Amino acid sequence: MALSSSLALPSSLPLLSSSNTSFRRRISATVTIPQQQPPTESSKPINLPIKKIPGDYGLPIIGPINDRQDYFYNQGKEDFFKSRVQKYKSTVFRVNMPPGPFISSNPNVVVLLDGKSFPTLFDVSKVEKKDLFTGTFSPSLELTGGYRVLSYLDPSEPTHELLKKLMFKLVSSTRHRVIPEFRSSFSELFDELENELATNGKAKFNDANDQASFNFLSRAWYGVNPADSELGLNGPSIISKWVLFQLGPILTLGLPKFIEESTIHTFRLPFSLIKKDYQKLYNFFYQNSTTLLQEASEVGISRDEACHNLIFTTCFNSFGGMKIFFPNMVKQIGRAGVNLHRRLAEEIRTAVRSNGGEITMSAMEEMTLMKSVVYESLRIEPPVSSQYGRAKKDIIIESHDAAFEVKKGEMLFGFQPFATKDPKIFERADEFVPDRFVGEEGEKLLKYVVWSNGPENESPTVKNKQCAGKDFVVLVSRLLLVELFLRYDSFEIDVGTSPLGAKVTVTSLKRATF
């Protein structure tokens, strides 16, 4: 989502068991780049020519609108970038990024599409992240209570550290509820899918996933079941509308082109249309986060500002990440077929049995294939597709083939699915390879899994912009696969599309037989 895809723990916090922490340290200790791999972004250029960045922005207004038409309608995202890579013979080039006129004042960007140049966007010594969460425009502050929330802050801003610490606290203080509440919420999801399958012969995964994800986050982090509150079962639909008001300018909803172009791609939707719904969200979070709000006030953040940040972290980052990534991961595994399903079921059930029948962190550490499948899903279809940064100074950016001069103040943009499917880094880069990250050689590739606004083998801190919930996202993704394959031997799906990812319909669920 030009989203920070969800919330995760820094390695210094104790959500993960000692065995999991050891695993993370082991990866960090053993990661080296084999000689056949390309040099890292920070390496000094070796015989790389400095070239002028190809591409141009066209005429004012006309150029950005033409690029917007190509991006949304004439070509679509993938072909928009592929065609320009072919045209310029370069993975670094200039183009306009939507929305353009009349929402963003300057849509000009330098695009980075390979695994070597893309990490420049993580280096806060080179790029500034202020107000760049959604790219070349920023949604109205009315949508976040008048505050610039954490995702829009640069690490150099004092409030960034205070708010990121608050989010770390949110996750670490509730870690004991994560596994039991996930199991409870997603058992309800699978019960619902089974009932719908029995009645209709098919079941919509996305709708059930939305409800289960919001229930889980509310129960685990705030100790409350939303169905027992004023929100009832309306939380996911309210959040979806609120997110649309923020991301509408960079989405296509499948409406007729002239309608989208004359509305969401040209003008901001007025906050007044969802003000009452947002107030319900605010009331829910304010009433159920008393301790966190008190802690925030003690370090100089008002309760009001803290509450709006908790809403954003929970609803936009975390719920949004689960809403996008879980269907995408189920799609990949569903398409992989019965052989992978059986291997996962055998591994997961064996590990759980050997740990006394309990789902624990140590049990999941034994599931090497399952862990690899999660990483591969994050690699091939990252929940956050876009990253932005503004050059703090004149810098040199290297692709695999050349070096380019970027001037201070220029906007950099990276489309992550190209960087994480770089064929010069990954063999069979466009294929879903379930065991890609198994073993020592597989672990070395985690450096290039960068869905969290940073490498998978590094950790979020208050000094960087890596997703505060990186480890949390990986954990809940693993839990989804554990629950799925404890319960079922295999499943079948149909796949469509939605504005935010895959639309999954379950057509068969085969109950566990061994």
Coordinates of C-alpha atoms in Angstrom, one line a residue:
M1 CA 0.0 0.0 0.0
A2 CA 2.5 2.6 -0.2
L3 CA 1.8 1.2 3.2
S4 CA 4.2 0.3 6.0
S5 CA 2.6 -3.0 5.8
S6 CA 2.0 -3.8 9.5
L7 CA 3.4 -3.6 12.9
A8 CA 6.5 -5.7 14.1
L9 CA 8.8 -6.0 17.0
P10 CA 12.4 -4.9 17.2
S11 CA 14.7 -7.8 18.1
S12 CA 15.5 -6.2 21.4
L13 CA 12.0 -6.8 22.7
P14 CA 11.0 -10.1 24.2
L15 CA 8.0 -11.2 22.1
L16 CA 10.1 -13.9 20.5
S17 CA 11.3 -16.9 22.5
S18 CA 15.0 -17.4 23.2
S19 CA 15.1 -20.0 20.4
N20 CA 13.6 -17.6 17.9
T21 CA 16.0 -14.8 19.0
S22 CA 18.9 -17.2 18.5
F23 CA 17.6 -18.1 15.1
R24 CA 17.6 -14.4 14.2
R25 CA 21.1 -13.9 15.5
R26 CA 22.3 -16.9 13.6
I27 CA 21.0 -15.5 10.4
S28 CA 22.7 -12.2 11.0
A29 CA 25.9 -13.9 11.9
T30 CA 26.0 -16.1 8.8
V31 CA 24.8 -13.7 6.1
T32 CA 27.5 -13.2 3.5
I33 CA 27.0 -12.4 -0.1
P34 CA 28.4 -15.2 -2.3
Q35 CA 30.8 -14.1 -5.0
Q36 CA 28.4 -14.8 -7.7
Q37 CA 25.9 -12.3 -6.2
P38 CA 26.0 -8.7 -7.1
P39 CA 27.8 -6.3 -4.7
T40 CA 25.7 -4.6 -2.0
E41 CA 24.3 -1.1 -2.5
S42 CA 27.0 0.4 -0.3
S43 CA 29.9 -1.1 -2.2
K44 CA 32.2 1.2 -4.1
P45 CA 31.5 1.2 -7.8
I46 CA 33.8 -1.1 -9.8
N47 CA 34.1 0.1 -13.4
L48 CA 30.5 1.3 -13.4
P49 CA 30.1 4.2 -15.8
I50 CA 28.2 7.3 -14.5
K51 CA 25.3 7.8 -16.8
K52 CA 22.6 10.4 -17.2
I53 CA 19.4 9.2 -15.8
P54 CA 17.2 8.4 -18.9
G55 CA 13.6 9.4 -19.3
D56 CA 11.8 12.7 -18.9
Y57 CA 8.6 14.2 -17.4
G58 CA 7.0 15.6 -20.5
L59 CA 5.1 18.8 -20.6
P60 CA 3.6 20.2 -17.4
I61 CA 0.2 18.8 -16.6
I62 CA 0.1 16.9 -19.9
G63 CA 3.1 14.6 -19.1
P64 CA 1.9 13.6 -15.6
I65 CA -1.7 12.9 -16.9
N66 CA -0.4 10.8 -19.8
D67 CA 1.8 8.8 -17.3
R68 CA -1.3 8.4 -15.0
Q69 CA -3.3 7.0 -17.9
D70 CA -0.6 4.5 -18.8
Y71 CA -0.2 3.5 -15.1
F72 CA -3.9 2.9 -14.4
Y73 CA -5.5 2.0 -17.7
N74 CA -3.4 1.8 -20.9
Q75 CA -0.7 -0.5 -19.5
G76 CA -1.2 -1.2 -15.8
K77 CA 1.5 -1.2 -13.1
E78 CA 3.6 -4.0 -14.3
D79 CA 3.7 -3.1 -17.9
F80 CA 4.1 0.6 -17.1
F81 CA 7.5 -0.2 -15.6
K82 CA 8.5 -3.0 -17.8
S83 CA 7.9 -1.0 -21.0
R84 CA 10.1 1.8 -19.7
V85 CA 12.9 -0.6 -18.6
Q86 CA 12.9 -1.9 -22.2
K87 CA 12.7 1.5 -23.7
Y88 CA 15.6 3.0 -21.7
K89 CA 17.6 -0.2 -21.3
S90 CA 17.9 0.8 -17.6
T91 CA 16.2 -0.1 -14.3
V92 CA 16.8 3.5 -13.2
F93 CA 14.9 6.2 -15.1
R94 CA 12.7 9.3 -14.7
V95 CA 8.9 9.2 -14.9
N96 CA 5.8 10.8 -13.3
M97 CA 4.0 8.9 -10.5
P98 CA 0.3 9.2 -9.9
P99 CA -1.8 10.9 -8.8
G100 CA -0.4 14.0 -10.5
P101 CA -2.7 16.9 -11.3
F102 CA -4.4 18.2 -9.4
I103 CA -3.7 16.4 -6.1
S104 CA 0.1 16.3 -6.0
S105 CA 2.1 19.4 -6.8
N106 CA 5.1 17.6 -8.1
P107 CA 4.8 14.0 -9.5
N108 CA 8.4 13.8 -10.8
V109 CA 10.4 10.8 -9.5
V110 CA 13.6 8.9 -10.2
V111 CA 12.5 5.2 -10.4
L112 CA 14.7 2.4 -8.8
L113 CA 13.7 -1.1 -10.0
D114 CA 16.5 -3.4 -9.2
G115 CA 17.7 -5.1 -6.0
K116 CA 20.9 -3.1 -5.9
S117 CA 19.6 0.5 -6.3
F118 CA 16.4 -0.1 -4.3
P119 CA 18.0 -0.3 -0.8
T120 CA 19.0 3.4 -1.2
L121 CA 15.4 4.1 -0.1
F122 CA 16.2 2.6 3.4
D123 CA 19.3 4.7 4.0
V124 CA 18.1 7.6 6.1
S125 CA 21.6 9.2 5.9
K126 CA 20.9 9.7 2.2
V127 CA 17.1 10.1 2.0
E128 CA 14.4 11.9 3.9
K129 CA 11.1 10.2 4.6
K130 CA 9.1 13.2 5.8
D131 CA 5.5 13.1 4.4
L132 CA 6.3 10.5 1.8
F133 CA 4.4 7.5 3.1
T134 CA 1.8 7.7 0.3
G135 CA 4.3 9.1 -2.3
T136 CA 4.0 12.3 -4.2
F137 CA 0.9 13.4 -2.2
S138 CA -0.2 13.4 1.4
P139 CA -3.8 12.7 2.5
S140 CA -5.7 15.3 4.5
L141 CA -4.6 15.5 8.1
E142 CA -8.3 15.5 9.0
L143 CA -8.2 11.7 8.4
T144 CA -5.7 11.4 11.3
G145 CA -7.1 13.9 13.7
G146 CA -5.0 16.8 12.5
Y147 CA -1.8 15.0 13.3
R148 CA 1.1 13.8 11.1
V149 CA 1.2 10.2 12.4
L150 CA 4.3 8.0 12.7
S151 CA 4.3 6.7 9.2
Y152 CA 4.7 10.3 7.8
L153 CA 7.5 11.3 10.2
D154 CA 11.2 11.2 9.4
P155 CA 13.5 9.7 12.0
S156 CA 15.2 13.1 12.4
E157 CA 11.9 14.5 13.9
P158 CA 11.8 14.1 17.7
T159 CA 8.2 12.8 17.8
H160 CA 9.3 9.9 15.6
E161 CA 11.3 8.2 18.4
L162 CA 8.6 8.7 21.0
L163 CA 5.8 7.3 18.8
K164 CA 7.8 4.4 17.6
K165 CA 8.7 3.4 21.2
L166 CA 5.0 3.6 21.9
M167 CA 4.3 1.1 19.1
F168 CA 7.0 -1.2 20.3
K169 CA 5.4 -1.0 23.8
L170 CA 2.0 -1.9 22.3
V171 CA 3.3 -5.1 20.8
S172 CA 5.7 -6.2 23.6
S173 CA 3.2 -5.6 26.4
T174 CA 0.5 -7.8 24.8
R175 CA 2.8 -10.6 23.5
H176 CA 1.2 -13.2 25.9
R177 CA -2.1 -12.8 24.1
V178 CA -1.0 -13.1 20.5
I179 CA -1.0 -16.9 20.0
P180 CA -4.2 -17.7 21.9
E181 CA -6.2 -14.8 20.4
F182 CA -4.9 -15.6 16.9
R183 CA -6.0 -19.2 17.3
S184 CA -9.4 -18.2 18.6
S185 CA -10.1 -15.6 15.9
F186 CA -8.9 -17.7 13.0
S187 CA -10.7 -20.8 14.2
E188 CA -13.8 -18.7 13.8
L189 CA -12.7 -17.8 10.3
F190 CA -12.3 -21.5 9.3
D191 CA -15.6 -22.4 10.9
E192 CA -17.3 -19.6 8.8
L193 CA -15.6 -20.8 5.6
E194 CA -16.7 -24.4 6.2
N195 CA -20.3 -23.3 6.8
E196 CA -20.3 -21.1 3.7
L197 CA -18.8 -23.9 1.7
A198 CA -21.5 -26.4 2.9
T199 CA -24.2 -23.9 2.0
N200 CA -23.0 -22.3 -1.2
G201 CA -20.3 -24.6 -2.5
K202 CA -17.8 -21.8 -2.2
A203 CA -16.6 -19.3 0.4
K204 CA -15.2 -15.8 0.2
F205 CA -11.9 -15.8 2.1
N206 CA -11.3 -12.0 2.0
D207 CA -14.4 -11.0 3.9
A208 CA -13.9 -13.6 6.6
N209 CA -10.2 -12.7 6.8
D210 CA -11.0 -9.0 7.3
Q211 CA -13.2 -9.8 10.2
A212 CA -10.9 -12.3 11.8
S213 CA -7.9 -10.0 11.5
F214 CA -9.6 -7.1 13.1
N215 CA -11.0 -9.3 15.9
F216 CA -7.6 -10.7 16.5
L217 CA -5.8 -7.3 16.7
S218 CA -8.6 -5.9 19.0
R219 CA -8.5 -8.9 21.3
A220 CA -4.7 -9.3 21.4
W221 CA -3.7 -5.7 21.7
Y222 CA -6.6 -4.1 23.5
G223 CA -8.2 -7.0 25.3
V224 CA -11.7 -6.4 23.9
N225 CA -13.9 -8.1 21.4
P226 CA -15.2 -5.5 18.9
A227 CA -18.5 -7.3 18.6
D228 CA -19.2 -6.3 22.2
S229 CA -18.6 -2.6 21.5
E230 CA -20.3 0.2 19.5
L231 CA -18.4 -1.0 16.5
G232 CA -20.1 -4.4 16.4
L233 CA -19.0 -6.2 13.2
N234 CA -18.6 -2.9 11.3
G235 CA -14.9 -2.3 12.1
P236 CA -13.5 -3.8 8.8
S237 CA -15.9 -1.9 6.6
I238 CA -15.3 1.4 8.4
I239 CA -11.5 0.9 8.1
S240 CA -11.8 0.1 4.4
K241 CA -13.7 3.3 3.7
W242 CA -11.2 5.3 5.7
V243 CA -8.3 3.8 3.9
L244 CA -10.0 4.5 0.5
F245 CA -10.1 8.2 1.4
Q246 CA -6.3 8.1 1.9
L247 CA -5.3 5.9 -0.9
G248 CA -8.0 6.5 -3.5
P249 CA -5.7 8.8 -5.6
I250 CA -3.3 5.9 -6.2
L251 CA -5.8 3.1 -6.7
T252 CA -8.1 2.0 -9.4
L253 CA -11.4 0.6 -8.2
G254 CA -12.7 -0.9 -11.4
L255 CA -15.1 1.9 -12.0
P256 CA -15.4 3.4 -15.5
K257 CA -12.3 5.4 -16.4
F258 CA -14.0 8.8 -16.7
I259 CA -15.6 8.4 -13.2
E260 CA -12.3 7.5 -11.5
E261 CA -10.4 10.2 -13.4
S262 CA -12.9 12.9 -12.6
T263 CA -13.1 12.0 -8.9
I264 CA -10.6 10.0 -6.9
H265 CA -7.6 10.7 -9.3
T266 CA -8.2 14.4 -9.5
F267 CA -9.8 15.5 -6.2
R268 CA -9.6 14.5 -2.6
L269 CA -12.7 12.9 -1.1
P270 CA -14.1 15.1 1.7
F271 CA -13.5 13.9 5.2
S272 CA -17.1 14.9 6.1
L273 CA -18.4 11.8 4.4
I274 CA -16.7 9.5 6.9
K275 CA -16.4 11.7 9.9
K276 CA -19.0 9.9 12.0
D277 CA -17.5 6.5 11.2
Y278 CA -14.0 7.6 12.1
Q279 CA -15.3 9.0 15.4
K280 CA -16.6 5.4 16.2
L281 CA -13.1 4.1 15.6
Y282 CA -11.6 6.8 17.8
N283 CA -14.0 6.1 20.6
F284 CA -13.2 2.4 20.5
F285 CA -9.5 2.9 20.7
Y286 CA -9.6 5.7 23.2
Q287 CA -11.8 3.6 25.6
N288 CA -9.6 0.5 25.3
S289 CA -6.1 1.9 25.4
T290 CA -6.1 3.7 28.7
T291 CA -2.7 2.4 29.9
L292 CA -0.9 3.2 26.7
L293 CA -2.4 6.7 26.5
Q294 CA -1.3 7.4 30.0
E295 CA 2.2 6.3 29.2
A296 CA 2.2 8.5 26.1
S297 CA 1.1 11.5 28.1
E298 CA 4.0 11.0 30.6
V299 CA 6.6 11.3 27.8
G300 CA 5.0 14.4 26.2
I301 CA 2.6 13.0 23.6
S302 CA -1.0 14.0 24.2
R303 CA -3.6 11.3 24.7
D304 CA -5.4 12.5 21.6
E305 CA -2.3 12.3 19.3
A306 CA -1.4 8.9 20.8
C307 CA -4.9 7.6 20.1
H308 CA -4.8 8.7 16.5
N309 CA -1.5 7.0 16.1
L310 CA -2.8 3.8 17.6
I311 CA -5.7 3.8 15.2
F312 CA -3.3 4.3 12.3
T313 CA -0.9 1.6 13.4
T314 CA -3.7 -0.9 14.1
C315 CA -6.1 -0.2 11.3
F316 CA -3.9 1.1 8.4
N317 CA -0.6 -0.6 9.0
S318 CA -1.5 -3.9 10.8
F319 CA -5.0 -4.7 9.7
G320 CA -4.1 -3.3 6.2
G321 CA -1.1 -5.6 6.0
M322 CA -3.1 -8.7 7.0
K323 CA -6.0 -7.7 4.7
I324 CA -3.6 -7.6 1.7
F325 CA -0.9 -10.2 2.5
F326 CA -3.0 -13.1 3.9
P327 CA -5.1 -13.5 0.7
N328 CA -1.9 -13.1 -1.4
M329 CA -0.1 -15.8 0.6
V330 CA -3.1 -18.2 0.4
K331 CA -3.2 -17.6 -3.3
Q332 CA 0.4 -18.6 -3.8
I333 CA 0.1 -21.7 -1.6
G334 CA -3.2 -22.7 -3.2
R335 CA -1.8 -22.5 -6.7
A336 CA 1.4 -24.5 -5.6
G337 CA -0.8 -27.6 -5.2
V338 CA -1.3 -30.7 -3.2
N339 CA 2.3 -31.8 -2.9
L340 CA 3.3 -28.6 -1.1
H341 CA 0.2 -28.8 1.1
R342 CA 1.1 -32.3 2.2
R343 CA 4.7 -31.3 2.9
L344 CA 3.6 -28.4 5.0
A345 CA 1.0 -30.4 6.9
E346 CA 3.5 -33.1 7.7
E347 CA 6.1 -30.6 8.9
I348 CA 3.7 -28.5 11.0
R349 CA 1.9 -31.5 12.6
T350 CA 5.2 -33.3 13.4
A351 CA 6.7 -30.2 15.1
V352 CA 3.5 -29.5 17.1
R353 CA 3.3 -33.1 18.3
S354 CA 7.0 -33.0 19.3
N355 CA 6.3 -30.0 21.4
G356 CA 3.5 -31.5 23.5
G357 CA 0.7 -30.7 21.1
E358 CA 1.2 -27.0 21.7
I359 CA 1.8 -24.2 19.1
T360 CA 4.8 -22.5 20.5
M361 CA 7.6 -20.3 19.2
S362 CA 10.1 -23.1 19.6
A363 CA 7.8 -25.5 17.6
M364 CA 7.5 -23.0 14.8
E365 CA 11.3 -22.6 14.7
E366 CA 11.4 -26.3 13.7
M367 CA 9.2 -25.7 10.7
T368 CA 11.8 -24.7 8.1
L369 CA 9.6 -25.2 5.0
M370 CA 6.8 -23.2 6.6
K371 CA 9.1 -20.3 7.4
S372 CA 10.5 -20.3 3.9
V373 CA 7.0 -20.2 2.4
V374 CA 6.2 -17.1 4.4
Y375 CA 9.4 -15.4 3.3
E376 CA 8.9 -16.4 -0.3
S377 CA 5.3 -15.0 -0.2
L378 CA 6.7 -11.8 1.2
R379 CA 9.3 -11.7 -1.6
I380 CA 7.2 -12.5 -4.6
E381 CA 4.3 -10.3 -3.6
P382 CA 5.2 -7.9 -0.9
P383 CA 2.3 -6.2 0.8
V384 CA 4.0 -2.8 0.4
S385 CA 4.7 -2.3 -3.3
S386 CA 6.0 1.3 -3.3
Q387 CA 8.7 3.1 -1.3
Y388 CA 9.7 6.8 -1.5
G389 CA 12.5 9.0 -0.3
R390 CA 13.8 12.5 -1.0
A391 CA 17.6 12.9 -1.5
K392 CA 19.1 14.7 1.4
K393 CA 22.2 15.6 -0.6
D394 CA 23.8 14.9 -4.0
I395 CA 24.3 11.1 -4.2
I396 CA 25.4 8.4 -6.5
I397 CA 23.0 5.5 -7.0
E398 CA 24.2 2.3 -8.5
S399 CA 22.2 -0.3 -10.5
H400 CA 23.9 -3.5 -11.6
D401 CA 25.0 -1.9 -14.8
A402 CA 25.7 1.8 -14.2
A403 CA 25.9 4.6 -11.6
F404 CA 23.6 7.7 -11.7
E405 CA 23.9 11.1 -10.1
V406 CA 20.8 12.3 -8.1
K407 CA 20.6 15.8 -6.9
K408 CA 19.6 17.0 -3.5
G409 CA 15.8 17.3 -3.2
E410 CA 15.0 14.9 -6.0
M411 CA 12.2 12.3 -5.2
L412 CA 13.2 8.6 -5.4
F413 CA 10.6 5.9 -6.0
G414 CA 11.0 2.1 -5.8
F415 CA 8.5 -0.4 -7.0
Q416 CA 9.3 -3.3 -4.7
P417 CA 8.0 -6.3 -6.7
F418 CA 10.7 -5.6 -9.4
A419 CA 13.5 -5.3 -6.8
T420 CA 12.5 -8.5 -5.0
K421 CA 12.2 -10.4 -8.3
D422 CA 15.6 -9.2 -9.6
P423 CA 16.9 -12.1 -11.7
K424 CA 20.5 -11.0 -11.0
I425 CA 19.8 -11.9 -7.3
F426 CA 17.2 -14.7 -7.4
E427 CA 17.2 -17.7 -9.6
R428 CA 13.8 -18.4 -11.1
A429 CA 12.9 -14.9 -9.8
D430 CA 9.4 -14.8 -11.1
E431 CA 8.5 -18.3 -9.7
F432 CA 7.1 -19.1 -6.3
V433 CA 9.8 -21.4 -4.9
P434 CA 8.5 -22.7 -1.5
D435 CA 11.9 -23.9 -0.1
R436 CA 13.9 -20.9 -1.5
F437 CA 15.0 -19.8 2.0
V438 CA 15.7 -23.2 3.5
G439 CA 19.2 -23.9 4.7
E440 CA 22.3 -21.8 5.0
E441 CA 22.3 -20.7 1.4
G442 CA 18.7 -19.8 1.6
E443 CA 19.2 -17.7 4.7
K444 CA 21.8 -15.7 2.9
L445 CA 19.1 -14.4 0.6
L446 CA 17.0 -12.9 3.4
K447 CA 19.0 -9.8 2.9
Y448 CA 17.0 -9.2 -0.2
V449 CA 13.6 -9.7 1.3
V450 CA 12.7 -6.1 2.0
W451 CA 8.9 -5.9 2.4
S452 CA 9.3 -4.1 5.7
N453 CA 11.2 -1.1 4.4
G454 CA 14.5 -2.8 5.2
P455 CA 16.2 -6.2 4.9
E456 CA 14.6 -9.2 6.6
N457 CA 17.9 -9.9 8.5
E458 CA 17.9 -6.4 10.1
S459 CA 15.7 -5.0 12.9
P460 CA 13.5 -1.9 13.2
T461 CA 14.8 0.8 15.5
V462 CA 13.8 4.3 16.4
K463 CA 16.5 5.6 14.1
N464 CA 15.2 3.9 11.0
K465 CA 12.0 3.6 9.1
Q466 CA 11.8 -0.2 9.0
C467 CA 8.3 -1.4 9.9
A468 CA 8.0 -1.4 13.7
G469 CA 6.0 -4.7 13.5
K470 CA 8.3 -6.6 11.2
D471 CA 8.7 -9.6 13.5
F472 CA 5.0 -9.5 14.4
V473 CA 3.9 -9.7 10.8
V474 CA 6.2 -12.7 10.2
L475 CA 4.8 -14.3 13.4
V476 CA 1.1 -14.0 12.5
S477 CA 1.8 -15.1 8.9
R478 CA 3.4 -18.2 10.3
L479 CA 0.5 -18.7 12.6
L480 CA -2.0 -18.6 9.7
L481 CA -0.2 -21.5 8.0
V482 CA 0.1 -23.5 11.2
E483 CA -3.7 -23.1 11.8
L484 CA -4.5 -23.9 8.2
F485 CA -2.4 -27.1 8.0
L486 CA -3.3 -28.4 11.4
R487 CA -6.9 -28.3 10.3
Y488 CA -6.7 -29.3 6.6
D489 CA -4.7 -31.6 4.4
S490 CA -5.3 -29.5 1.3
F491 CA -7.5 -26.8 -0.2
E492 CA -8.6 -25.4 -3.6
I493 CA -9.3 -21.9 -4.6
D494 CA -10.3 -19.5 -7.4
V495 CA -8.5 -16.2 -7.6
G496 CA -9.7 -12.8 -8.8
T497 CA -8.4 -9.3 -8.2
S498 CA -9.3 -6.5 -5.9
P499 CA -8.0 -2.9 -5.6
L500 CA -5.6 -4.1 -2.9
G501 CA -4.5 -7.5 -4.0
A502 CA -5.9 -11.0 -4.6
K503 CA -9.5 -11.9 -4.2
V504 CA -9.7 -15.5 -3.0
T505 CA -12.7 -17.8 -3.1
V506 CA -12.3 -21.2 -1.4
T507 CA -13.8 -24.0 -3.4
S508 CA -12.6 -27.0 -1.3
L509 CA -11.3 -27.7 2.1
K510 CA -10.0 -31.3 2.8
R511 CA -10.0 -32.0 6.5
A512 CA -6.9 -33.4 8.2
T513 CA -6.6 -37.2 7.9
F514 CA -3.3 -37.9 9.6

